[in-house]
Amino acid sequence: MKLIFQKQYLIVLCSLFFLWSCEDELQQTKKKDGEQLLKNTSSKVSLPCSSPGIYNGMLEFKDENQFYCYYDYLTEVAATPNDEMGEDDLLLEVEQFLGLNSLRAQALAKFEQQNAIGWGSYQEIPEEHWITSSVLRSILNVKREMKVGNYVVKYLNPEFIVTVKADRAEILKKVEALGENPSLEQIIELDPVREIISVSSAKNLRREFGTVDFADGKGIRGTPVPLQIFRLGGTVYENFICGSPGKVRFEGFTLSRLSVPQQARYRIEFNDGTNAAAEFMLLPGQYVLPMVEHTYPATNTTYHPTIKVKSISPYNSGGSSWNVVKTYSVFVRSMDQSCSSDARGALQDMVINSSNVLRGKVDYYNWSAFPFINPRSSLAGWTELHHIDSNGNWNRRKDKKTTLCVKFLEGKLYQANFSGAINSFCNNDLAVYIPVEYECKSNTNQKRMEKHMGMYNTNSYATAILSYLTVQHEVGTSDGVNGSFKQTIYGCP
């Protein structure tokens, strides 16, 4: 018996030694990757995790944690320009080391080509791309793709982010074949039962279409268990529009039975005290309910619409009973200062003189790079100097003597560790005041400062929501062009 225990003890020791060895080897690999990247670039920032690989011309991350690690690394790299190398030069070095043909490089080349020609007015000078983050553009390839775990994430257009299982290349090709501006129905019809494709929105985190659980970047979670033998997919969310509050959208609804899409009859009961309801019967060959919009009568109110669905295929043996009945919760906001142009993050201009315009933008958003978990609360400010060149055309100025600054003057965040309507966050007492931050940069045609708002207490589930933020934009050049202005954005009413 003693001999058996000795053998078991040796086995445990050997196993622990093997695990320690593996962990040590993993850490050494990460260290070597970071050192190699540091050695081959001019940036003095080291990568604290392993470098991403290349998969079919796109960056490949093993999971979401590696993605965020690399994103934070690039953010630091972009914040360390010098007299010889600007932000784009530093990011280009990293991209070339990894062998990536990035969206950032493509967008910059197109912009610089047009910038050399000039624009008719400074109002015509655009952002380099509708993906405004230069760091995210430095991660995506020219097709706006990356791979995270077992999924390929494709930024399709400003409206949709599409996530496709990496081993289903033929489905990804079908997504690409839809072009730049497909409807949601066209995307979902490629996978009506939501087992291969998930669709989300960069604009609204709650606007998630798909019943496949994409929360795990490693791709190890499966499809949720259907309700009874039927499964209902779709989403309900507020579509707030300044001047017309109260709008709610019912979008992307499909009914499936055991992975078979169903033609169905839908009844949407809006439950707003007016007995309003809408019924739809899908025609043969239709499986996705078209988008339905309803305007609720009161604001600052939470409504609970109900969706009832019945299959009209032979699978429905329940007679007149509904196969699925599901109730949703949606909060409808009221008109307030968040309807001002400043609060929407609009570009704001200050005409310094007849030849120079300082342009700035401030924004706050809860964003997620892909439809997984952990959206980040971010504050961002952009400053640009536009001027007339020697040919009389407007350009975005770039020279070493120009200094652009973004200053976070003041602001306040609310935090909470629960999910709910925006008013539930804004009414709590856990206010956090944003510290003053000041960043200037020369050798550039624009200055960006982005701050990820982390967790402000020990609760890892804390979520931040903005009350207000004031940003000051400044410019100064050696030939006497200078100016500044402030801009405030509001979040909570």
Short mmCIF file of C-alpha atoms in Angstrom, two decimals:
data_model
loop_
_atom_site.label_atom_id
_atom_site.label_comp_id
_atom_site.label_asym_id
_atom_site.label_seq_id
_atom_site.Cartn_x
_atom_site.Cartn_y
_atom_site.Cartn_z
CA MET A 1 0.00 0.00 0.00
CA LYS A 2 2.84 2.36 0.89
CA LEU A 3 4.43 1.65 -2.48
CA ILE A 4 1.17 2.53 -4.26
CA PHE A 5 0.97 5.87 -2.45
CA GLN A 6 4.58 6.59 -3.36
CA LYS A 7 3.83 5.91 -7.03
CA GLN A 8 0.74 8.14 -6.94
CA TYR A 9 2.76 10.87 -5.27
CA LEU A 10 5.39 10.65 -7.98
CA ILE A 11 2.70 10.80 -10.66
CA VAL A 12 1.23 13.97 -9.10
CA LEU A 13 4.67 15.55 -8.86
CA CYS A 14 5.43 14.71 -12.47
CA SER A 15 2.07 16.12 -13.57
CA LEU A 16 2.66 19.35 -11.65
CA PHE A 17 6.16 19.63 -13.07
CA PHE A 18 4.73 19.14 -16.58
CA LEU A 19 2.12 21.85 -16.03
CA TRP A 20 4.68 24.24 -14.58
CA SER A 21 6.96 23.54 -17.50
CA CYS A 22 4.15 24.23 -19.99
CA GLU A 23 3.19 27.44 -18.22
CA ASP A 24 6.81 28.54 -18.12
CA GLU A 25 7.23 27.72 -21.81
CA LEU A 26 4.07 29.68 -22.62
CA GLN A 27 5.32 32.71 -20.72
CA GLN A 28 8.72 32.45 -22.42
CA THR A 29 7.00 32.32 -25.83
CA LYS A 30 4.95 35.42 -25.03
CA LYS A 31 8.11 37.20 -23.85
CA LYS A 32 10.01 36.25 -27.01
CA ASP A 33 7.11 37.41 -29.21
CA GLY A 34 7.02 40.75 -27.43
CA GLU A 35 10.79 41.16 -27.56
CA GLN A 36 10.92 40.28 -31.25
CA LEU A 37 8.18 42.77 -32.08
CA LEU A 38 9.96 45.44 -30.02
CA LYS A 39 13.26 44.64 -31.74
CA ASN A 40 11.78 45.03 -35.21
CA THR A 41 9.88 48.28 -34.66
CA SER A 42 10.80 51.80 -33.63
CA SER A 43 8.22 51.88 -30.86
CA LYS A 44 9.49 51.47 -27.30
CA VAL A 45 6.28 49.73 -26.28
CA SER A 46 6.50 45.99 -25.64
CA LEU A 47 3.71 43.50 -26.30
CA PRO A 48 2.79 41.73 -23.03
CA CYS A 49 1.15 38.78 -24.76
CA SER A 50 1.88 36.58 -27.76
CA SER A 51 1.69 38.13 -31.23
CA PRO A 52 -1.33 37.33 -33.41
CA GLY A 53 -0.81 35.04 -36.37
CA ILE A 54 -1.99 35.31 -39.97
CA TYR A 55 -4.99 33.35 -41.27
CA ASN A 56 -6.08 33.78 -44.89
CA GLY A 57 -4.67 37.29 -45.00
CA MET A 58 -6.18 38.42 -41.68
CA LEU A 59 -4.88 38.64 -38.12
CA GLU A 60 -5.72 35.58 -36.03
CA PHE A 61 -6.30 35.80 -32.28
CA LYS A 62 -6.71 32.70 -30.15
CA ASP A 63 -9.37 34.38 -28.02
CA GLU A 64 -10.84 37.73 -27.03
CA ASN A 65 -8.25 38.34 -24.31
CA GLN A 66 -5.43 38.21 -26.83
CA PHE A 67 -7.32 40.62 -29.06
CA TYR A 68 -7.75 43.19 -26.28
CA CYS A 69 -4.11 42.77 -25.25
CA TYR A 70 -2.98 43.51 -28.81
CA TYR A 71 -5.47 46.38 -29.16
CA ASP A 72 -4.13 48.03 -25.99
CA TYR A 73 -0.58 47.50 -27.24
CA LEU A 74 -1.33 49.27 -30.55
CA THR A 75 -3.05 52.10 -28.65
CA GLU A 76 0.19 52.68 -26.72
CA VAL A 77 2.27 52.42 -29.91
CA ALA A 78 0.11 55.05 -31.63
CA ALA A 79 0.53 57.39 -28.64
CA THR A 80 4.35 57.47 -28.87
CA PRO A 81 5.20 59.39 -32.07
CA ASN A 82 8.39 61.39 -32.43
CA ASP A 83 9.86 64.02 -34.76
CA GLU A 84 10.77 61.38 -37.31
CA MET A 85 7.81 59.00 -37.16
CA GLY A 86 4.13 59.74 -36.78
CA GLU A 87 1.31 57.49 -35.60
CA ASP A 88 0.75 55.93 -39.03
CA ASP A 89 4.47 55.24 -39.48
CA LEU A 90 4.67 53.35 -36.20
CA LEU A 91 1.53 51.32 -36.89
CA LEU A 92 2.82 50.49 -40.37
CA GLU A 93 6.00 49.01 -38.90
CA VAL A 94 4.00 46.64 -36.72
CA GLU A 95 1.73 45.64 -39.63
CA GLN A 96 4.70 44.93 -41.88
CA PHE A 97 6.39 42.84 -39.21
CA LEU A 98 3.28 40.68 -38.91
CA GLY A 99 2.74 40.60 -42.68
CA LEU A 100 -0.68 42.28 -42.64
CA ASN A 101 -2.10 44.35 -45.50
CA SER A 102 -4.20 46.56 -43.23
CA LEU A 103 -7.34 48.60 -43.74
CA ARG A 104 -5.53 51.53 -42.10
CA ALA A 105 -2.81 51.58 -44.76
CA GLN A 106 -5.34 51.27 -47.58
CA ALA A 107 -7.61 54.01 -46.21
CA LEU A 108 -4.67 56.35 -45.57
CA ALA A 109 -3.29 55.88 -49.09
CA LYS A 110 -6.68 56.75 -50.63
CA PHE A 111 -7.06 59.76 -48.35
CA GLU A 112 -3.56 61.10 -48.99
CA GLN A 113 -4.07 60.77 -52.74
CA GLN A 114 -7.19 62.94 -52.56
CA ASN A 115 -5.62 65.26 -49.97
CA ALA A 116 -2.79 66.01 -52.43
CA ILE A 117 -5.40 67.17 -54.94
CA GLY A 118 -7.42 69.04 -52.32
CA TRP A 119 -11.12 69.65 -51.70
CA GLY A 120 -13.38 72.49 -52.70
CA SER A 121 -14.21 73.34 -49.07
CA TYR A 122 -13.05 72.20 -45.66
CA GLN A 123 -16.51 70.73 -44.98
CA GLU A 124 -15.83 68.19 -47.73
CA ILE A 125 -12.72 66.77 -46.05
CA PRO A 126 -13.86 63.40 -44.66
CA GLU A 127 -12.63 60.93 -42.09
CA GLU A 128 -10.23 58.44 -43.61
CA HIS A 129 -12.80 55.67 -43.12
CA TRP A 130 -16.18 55.06 -41.50
CA ILE A 131 -14.26 52.91 -38.99
CA THR A 132 -12.82 55.95 -37.24
CA SER A 133 -10.42 54.16 -34.90
CA SER A 134 -6.96 54.03 -36.50
CA VAL A 135 -6.04 51.22 -34.10
CA LEU A 136 -8.95 49.04 -35.19
CA ARG A 137 -8.16 49.83 -38.83
CA SER A 138 -4.60 48.68 -38.12
CA ILE A 139 -5.96 45.31 -36.93
CA LEU A 140 -8.42 44.66 -39.76
CA ASN A 141 -7.30 43.62 -43.23
CA VAL A 142 -8.45 45.38 -46.40
CA LYS A 143 -11.62 43.27 -46.36
CA ARG A 144 -12.31 44.51 -42.79
CA GLU A 145 -11.81 41.04 -41.32
CA MET A 146 -10.05 39.34 -38.42
CA LYS A 147 -10.25 35.89 -36.83
CA VAL A 148 -10.97 35.42 -33.14
CA GLY A 149 -11.09 31.86 -31.86
CA ASN A 150 -13.13 29.78 -34.28
CA TYR A 151 -14.88 32.75 -35.88
CA VAL A 152 -14.14 35.25 -38.63
CA VAL A 153 -15.38 38.73 -37.74
CA LYS A 154 -16.21 40.99 -40.70
CA TYR A 155 -17.14 44.66 -40.39
CA LEU A 156 -19.62 44.69 -43.25
CA ASN A 157 -20.67 48.36 -43.19
CA PRO A 158 -21.45 51.03 -40.56
CA GLU A 159 -24.65 49.14 -39.80
CA PHE A 160 -23.60 45.51 -39.35
CA ILE A 161 -20.78 43.35 -38.01
CA VAL A 162 -21.05 39.76 -39.24
CA THR A 163 -19.44 36.81 -37.45
CA VAL A 164 -19.10 33.53 -39.34
CA LYS A 165 -17.69 30.17 -38.25
CA ALA A 166 -14.19 30.00 -39.67
CA ASP A 167 -14.64 26.50 -41.09
CA ARG A 168 -17.57 27.68 -43.24
CA ALA A 169 -15.65 29.67 -45.85
CA GLU A 170 -18.44 29.22 -48.39
CA ILE A 171 -20.86 31.14 -46.14
CA LEU A 172 -18.35 33.97 -45.73
CA LYS A 173 -18.10 34.19 -49.53
CA LYS A 174 -21.88 34.45 -49.72
CA VAL A 175 -21.79 37.31 -47.20
CA GLU A 176 -19.18 39.09 -49.33
CA ALA A 177 -21.31 38.50 -52.45
CA LEU A 178 -24.15 40.52 -50.88
CA GLY A 179 -22.12 43.68 -51.44
CA GLU A 180 -21.60 46.68 -49.18
CA ASN A 181 -25.18 47.45 -48.15
CA PRO A 182 -27.32 44.32 -47.80
CA SER A 183 -30.47 44.31 -45.72
CA LEU A 184 -30.61 42.38 -42.48
CA GLU A 185 -33.07 39.96 -44.07
CA GLN A 186 -30.57 39.17 -46.86
CA ILE A 187 -27.86 38.37 -44.32
CA ILE A 188 -30.02 36.24 -42.07
CA GLU A 189 -31.50 34.30 -44.98
CA LEU A 190 -28.02 32.83 -45.55
CA ASP A 191 -28.44 31.08 -42.20
CA PRO A 192 -32.10 31.26 -41.04
CA VAL A 193 -31.55 29.01 -38.01
CA ARG A 194 -28.61 31.13 -36.77
CA GLU A 195 -26.10 28.31 -36.33
CA ILE A 196 -23.31 29.69 -38.54
CA ILE A 197 -23.79 33.47 -38.70
CA SER A 198 -24.26 36.04 -35.97
CA VAL A 199 -25.05 39.65 -36.86
CA SER A 200 -24.55 42.59 -34.55
CA SER A 201 -24.38 46.36 -34.85
CA ALA A 202 -21.53 48.73 -34.13
CA LYS A 203 -24.14 51.37 -33.26
CA ASN A 204 -26.24 49.47 -30.75
CA LEU A 205 -24.88 46.69 -28.54
CA ARG A 206 -28.39 45.45 -27.82
CA ARG A 207 -29.02 44.96 -31.53
CA GLU A 208 -27.82 41.36 -31.68
CA PHE A 209 -29.29 38.99 -34.26
CA GLY A 210 -28.63 35.33 -33.80
CA THR A 211 -29.33 32.57 -31.32
CA VAL A 212 -25.87 31.08 -31.59
CA ASP A 213 -23.88 31.89 -28.45
CA PHE A 214 -20.84 33.78 -29.67
CA ALA A 215 -19.91 34.96 -26.17
CA ASP A 216 -16.90 32.67 -25.98
CA GLY A 217 -14.18 33.77 -28.39
CA LYS A 218 -12.78 30.25 -28.42
CA GLY A 219 -15.97 29.03 -30.05
CA ILE A 220 -16.65 26.23 -27.56
CA ARG A 221 -20.22 27.11 -26.70
CA GLY A 222 -23.05 25.61 -28.67
CA THR A 223 -26.53 26.63 -29.73
CA PRO A 224 -28.94 27.38 -26.85
CA VAL A 225 -31.60 24.82 -26.12
CA PRO A 226 -34.76 25.65 -28.12
CA LEU A 227 -37.91 26.62 -26.29
CA GLN A 228 -39.82 23.36 -26.43
CA ILE A 229 -39.20 22.09 -29.98
CA PHE A 230 -39.27 25.57 -31.51
CA ARG A 231 -36.72 28.37 -31.27
CA LEU A 232 -37.42 32.08 -31.78
CA GLY A 233 -34.62 34.43 -32.86
CA GLY A 234 -34.68 38.20 -33.15
CA THR A 235 -34.29 41.37 -31.13
CA VAL A 236 -36.30 44.31 -29.81
CA TYR A 237 -34.54 47.62 -29.20
CA GLU A 238 -35.15 51.35 -28.90
CA ASN A 239 -34.38 53.29 -32.08
CA PHE A 240 -34.07 56.73 -30.52
CA ILE A 241 -34.27 59.59 -33.03
CA CYS A 242 -33.99 63.22 -31.95
CA GLY A 243 -37.26 64.97 -32.69
CA SER A 244 -39.17 61.69 -32.78
CA PRO A 245 -38.68 59.73 -29.54
CA GLY A 246 -40.52 56.55 -28.67
CA LYS A 247 -39.58 54.44 -31.69
CA VAL A 248 -38.88 50.75 -31.07
CA ARG A 249 -37.80 48.22 -33.65
CA PHE A 250 -38.65 44.52 -33.86
CA GLU A 251 -36.01 43.09 -36.14
CA GLY A 252 -34.54 39.88 -37.48
CA PHE A 253 -37.21 37.48 -36.18
CA THR A 254 -37.23 33.89 -37.39
CA LEU A 255 -38.83 30.71 -36.12
CA SER A 256 -37.07 27.37 -36.43
CA ARG A 257 -37.80 23.84 -35.37
CA LEU A 258 -34.86 21.53 -34.77
CA SER A 259 -32.63 23.56 -37.11
CA VAL A 260 -35.32 23.83 -39.79
CA PRO A 261 -36.58 27.37 -40.58
CA GLN A 262 -40.34 27.72 -40.43
CA GLN A 263 -42.83 29.79 -42.35
CA ALA A 264 -44.86 31.32 -39.58
CA ARG A 265 -47.60 33.58 -38.38
CA TYR A 266 -46.45 36.37 -36.06
CA ARG A 267 -48.47 38.48 -33.66
CA ILE A 268 -46.74 41.43 -31.94
CA GLU A 269 -48.65 42.80 -28.96
CA PHE A 270 -47.11 46.18 -28.13
CA ASN A 271 -48.73 46.34 -24.67
CA ASP A 272 -48.75 50.13 -24.51
CA GLY A 273 -52.26 50.64 -23.15
CA THR A 274 -53.79 51.23 -26.58
CA ASN A 275 -54.41 47.56 -27.41
CA ALA A 276 -52.20 48.04 -30.46
CA ALA A 277 -51.03 44.85 -32.14
CA ALA A 278 -49.77 43.72 -35.52
CA GLU A 279 -50.04 40.35 -37.29
CA PHE A 280 -47.94 39.03 -40.16
CA MET A 281 -48.07 35.89 -42.28
CA LEU A 282 -44.87 35.00 -44.10
CA LEU A 283 -45.35 33.96 -47.71
CA PRO A 284 -43.95 30.67 -49.09
CA GLY A 285 -40.15 30.77 -49.16
CA GLN A 286 -40.01 33.53 -46.52
CA TYR A 287 -38.52 32.78 -43.13
CA VAL A 288 -37.37 36.17 -41.78
CA LEU A 289 -39.95 38.65 -40.52
CA PRO A 290 -39.35 42.10 -42.07
CA MET A 291 -38.40 44.89 -39.66
CA VAL A 292 -41.40 46.24 -37.73
CA GLU A 293 -41.32 49.69 -36.12
CA HIS A 294 -43.70 50.97 -33.46
CA THR A 295 -43.85 54.37 -31.74
CA TYR A 296 -44.81 54.18 -28.08
CA PRO A 297 -46.99 56.96 -26.63
CA ALA A 298 -44.95 57.78 -23.49
CA THR A 299 -41.26 58.38 -22.89
CA ASN A 300 -39.07 57.66 -19.87
CA THR A 301 -41.08 54.45 -19.67
CA THR A 302 -40.28 50.75 -19.85
CA TYR A 303 -42.61 48.71 -22.07
CA HIS A 304 -43.04 44.95 -22.29
CA PRO A 305 -44.10 43.89 -25.80
CA THR A 306 -45.00 40.26 -26.43
CA ILE A 307 -44.30 38.27 -29.58
CA LYS A 308 -46.38 35.19 -30.37
CA VAL A 309 -45.38 32.87 -33.20
CA LYS A 310 -47.01 29.85 -34.78
CA SER A 311 -45.52 27.64 -37.44
CA ILE A 312 -47.70 27.22 -40.53
CA SER A 313 -45.76 24.16 -41.69
CA PRO A 314 -46.81 20.52 -41.17
CA TYR A 315 -44.69 20.50 -37.98
CA ASN A 316 -47.35 22.52 -36.19
CA SER A 317 -49.72 20.01 -34.67
CA GLY A 318 -50.87 22.26 -31.86
CA GLY A 319 -53.93 23.60 -33.62
CA SER A 320 -54.65 27.21 -32.70
CA SER A 321 -52.07 27.42 -29.89
CA TRP A 322 -48.94 29.53 -30.34
CA ASN A 323 -45.69 27.59 -30.60
CA VAL A 324 -43.63 30.33 -28.90
CA VAL A 325 -44.72 33.24 -26.69
CA LYS A 326 -41.96 35.60 -25.55
CA THR A 327 -42.06 38.95 -23.71
CA TYR A 328 -39.35 41.59 -24.06
CA SER A 329 -38.40 44.66 -22.04
CA VAL A 330 -37.45 47.97 -23.69
CA PHE A 331 -36.92 51.43 -22.19
CA VAL A 332 -38.02 54.46 -24.22
CA ARG A 333 -36.07 57.67 -23.58
CA SER A 334 -37.35 61.25 -23.63
CA MET A 335 -36.16 64.35 -25.46
CA ASP A 336 -33.34 66.10 -23.58
CA GLN A 337 -29.99 67.76 -24.11
CA SER A 338 -28.64 64.58 -25.69
CA CYS A 339 -30.42 65.73 -28.85
CA SER A 340 -28.01 68.61 -29.40
CA SER A 341 -25.44 68.32 -32.18
CA ASP A 342 -22.64 68.39 -29.62
CA ALA A 343 -24.17 65.50 -27.73
CA ARG A 344 -24.40 63.42 -30.87
CA GLY A 345 -20.65 63.82 -31.29
CA ALA A 346 -21.01 66.01 -34.38
CA LEU A 347 -17.99 67.71 -35.94
CA GLN A 348 -17.58 71.28 -34.75
CA ASP A 349 -15.54 73.95 -36.52
CA MET A 350 -13.78 77.14 -35.49
CA VAL A 351 -12.71 79.42 -38.35
CA ILE A 352 -9.34 80.84 -37.26
CA ASN A 353 -8.92 82.99 -40.36
CA SER A 354 -9.83 82.87 -44.04
CA SER A 355 -7.29 80.08 -44.66
CA ASN A 356 -7.37 77.91 -41.51
CA VAL A 357 -10.14 76.00 -39.75
CA LEU A 358 -9.79 74.02 -36.53
CA ARG A 359 -12.17 71.10 -36.49
CA GLY A 360 -12.94 68.91 -33.49
CA LYS A 361 -15.15 66.04 -32.46
CA VAL A 362 -15.84 64.45 -29.10
CA ASP A 363 -17.59 61.15 -28.56
CA TYR A 364 -18.48 58.61 -25.90
CA TYR A 365 -19.59 55.11 -26.63
CA ASN A 366 -19.96 51.64 -25.22
CA TRP A 367 -18.29 49.55 -27.88
CA SER A 368 -17.29 46.00 -28.52
CA ALA A 369 -14.94 45.12 -31.32
CA PHE A 370 -17.00 42.05 -32.13
CA PRO A 371 -20.21 40.48 -30.85
CA PHE A 372 -18.70 38.71 -27.88
CA ILE A 373 -18.55 40.02 -24.32
CA ASN A 374 -16.98 42.89 -22.37
CA PRO A 375 -18.00 46.07 -24.18
CA ARG A 376 -15.71 48.95 -23.28
CA SER A 377 -16.79 52.43 -22.32
CA SER A 378 -14.60 54.86 -24.23
CA LEU A 379 -14.09 58.60 -24.35
CA ALA A 380 -12.60 60.00 -27.52
CA GLY A 381 -11.58 63.37 -28.92
CA TRP A 382 -10.40 64.25 -32.43
CA THR A 383 -8.72 67.49 -33.50
CA GLU A 384 -7.77 68.46 -37.07
CA LEU A 385 -6.41 71.58 -38.78
CA HIS A 386 -7.70 72.31 -42.28
CA HIS A 387 -6.08 74.95 -44.44
CA ILE A 388 -5.82 76.27 -48.00
CA ASP A 389 -2.68 75.17 -49.83
CA SER A 390 -0.65 77.09 -52.42
CA ASN A 391 -3.01 75.92 -55.16
CA GLY A 392 -6.07 77.33 -53.42
CA ASN A 393 -7.46 73.93 -52.36
CA TRP A 394 -8.49 72.90 -48.86
CA ASN A 395 -6.34 70.19 -47.24
CA ARG A 396 -5.78 68.61 -43.89
CA ARG A 397 -2.53 70.17 -42.83
CA LYS A 398 0.50 68.03 -41.97
CA ASP A 399 3.87 69.40 -40.94
CA LYS A 400 6.31 69.10 -38.07
CA LYS A 401 5.69 72.68 -36.96
CA THR A 402 2.01 72.07 -36.32
CA THR A 403 1.00 71.03 -32.84
CA LEU A 404 -2.49 69.71 -32.25
CA CYS A 405 -3.85 69.17 -28.77
CA VAL A 406 -6.82 67.44 -27.20
CA LYS A 407 -7.59 68.17 -23.56
CA PHE A 408 -10.17 66.33 -21.47
CA LEU A 409 -11.17 69.21 -19.18
CA GLU A 410 -13.88 67.76 -17.01
CA GLY A 411 -16.50 65.09 -16.97
CA LYS A 412 -18.54 62.74 -14.86
CA LEU A 413 -19.39 59.07 -15.20
CA TYR A 414 -21.98 56.99 -13.43
CA GLN A 415 -21.27 53.37 -12.67
CA ALA A 416 -23.32 50.39 -11.63
CA ASN A 417 -22.95 46.64 -11.45
CA PHE A 418 -26.30 45.72 -12.88
CA SER A 419 -27.94 45.73 -16.26
CA GLY A 420 -30.96 47.84 -16.97
CA ALA A 421 -32.36 50.94 -18.58
CA ILE A 422 -30.16 54.03 -18.89
CA ASN A 423 -32.18 55.94 -16.30
CA SER A 424 -31.35 53.33 -13.67
CA PHE A 425 -27.66 54.10 -14.11
CA CYS A 426 -28.08 57.88 -14.21
CA ASN A 427 -30.02 57.98 -10.94
CA ASN A 428 -27.49 56.14 -8.80
CA ASP A 429 -25.00 57.85 -6.50
CA LEU A 430 -21.81 56.21 -7.74
CA ALA A 431 -20.44 59.16 -9.69
CA VAL A 432 -16.84 59.20 -10.88
CA TYR A 433 -15.21 62.46 -11.98
CA ILE A 434 -12.93 62.16 -14.98
CA PRO A 435 -9.42 63.50 -14.34
CA VAL A 436 -7.98 66.21 -16.60
CA GLU A 437 -5.83 64.79 -19.40
CA TYR A 438 -3.84 66.74 -21.94
CA GLU A 439 -2.12 65.40 -25.05
CA CYS A 440 -0.36 67.28 -27.84
CA LYS A 441 1.31 65.90 -30.93
CA SER A 442 3.30 67.33 -33.83
CA ASN A 443 4.24 65.74 -37.17
CA THR A 444 0.60 64.93 -37.82
CA ASN A 445 -2.49 66.03 -39.68
CA GLN A 446 -4.80 65.08 -36.85
CA LYS A 447 -4.68 64.40 -33.13
CA ARG A 448 -6.74 61.67 -31.53
CA MET A 449 -7.03 60.82 -27.87
CA GLU A 450 -9.05 57.84 -26.76
CA LYS A 451 -9.45 56.71 -23.18
CA HIS A 452 -10.93 53.36 -22.25
CA MET A 453 -12.92 53.80 -19.07
CA GLY A 454 -12.03 50.88 -16.84
CA MET A 455 -13.81 49.56 -13.81
CA TYR A 456 -13.92 52.09 -11.01
CA ASN A 457 -14.46 49.76 -8.10
CA THR A 458 -13.57 46.23 -7.12
CA ASN A 459 -16.66 44.79 -8.76
CA SER A 460 -15.58 43.37 -12.11
CA TYR A 461 -19.11 43.73 -13.46
CA ALA A 462 -19.22 47.52 -13.08
CA THR A 463 -20.42 49.38 -16.15
CA ALA A 464 -19.81 53.07 -16.84
CA ILE A 465 -22.32 55.47 -18.38
CA LEU A 466 -21.44 59.05 -19.22
CA SER A 467 -23.09 62.05 -17.56
CA TYR A 468 -21.10 64.69 -19.46
CA LEU A 469 -17.63 65.33 -20.89
CA THR A 470 -15.98 68.60 -21.96
CA VAL A 471 -13.06 68.57 -24.38
CA GLN A 472 -10.84 71.46 -25.50
CA HIS A 473 -9.31 71.39 -28.99
CA GLU A 474 -6.15 73.44 -29.64
CA VAL A 475 -3.75 74.16 -32.48
CA GLY A 476 -0.53 76.14 -32.71
CA THR A 477 1.98 76.61 -35.55
CA SER A 478 5.27 78.46 -35.94
CA ASP A 479 3.72 80.84 -38.48
CA GLY A 480 1.25 82.18 -35.98
CA VAL A 481 -1.85 80.10 -36.68
CA ASN A 482 -3.43 79.23 -33.33
CA GLY A 483 -6.81 78.82 -31.76
CA SER A 484 -8.93 76.67 -29.48
CA PHE A 485 -12.53 75.85 -28.60
CA LYS A 486 -14.44 73.69 -26.14
CA GLN A 487 -17.04 71.03 -26.86
CA THR A 488 -19.35 69.22 -24.44
CA ILE A 489 -21.16 65.94 -24.96
CA TYR A 490 -23.99 64.71 -22.73
CA GLY A 491 -24.98 61.15 -21.94
CA CYS A 492 -27.49 60.99 -19.11
CA PRO A 493 -30.50 63.31 -19.17
#
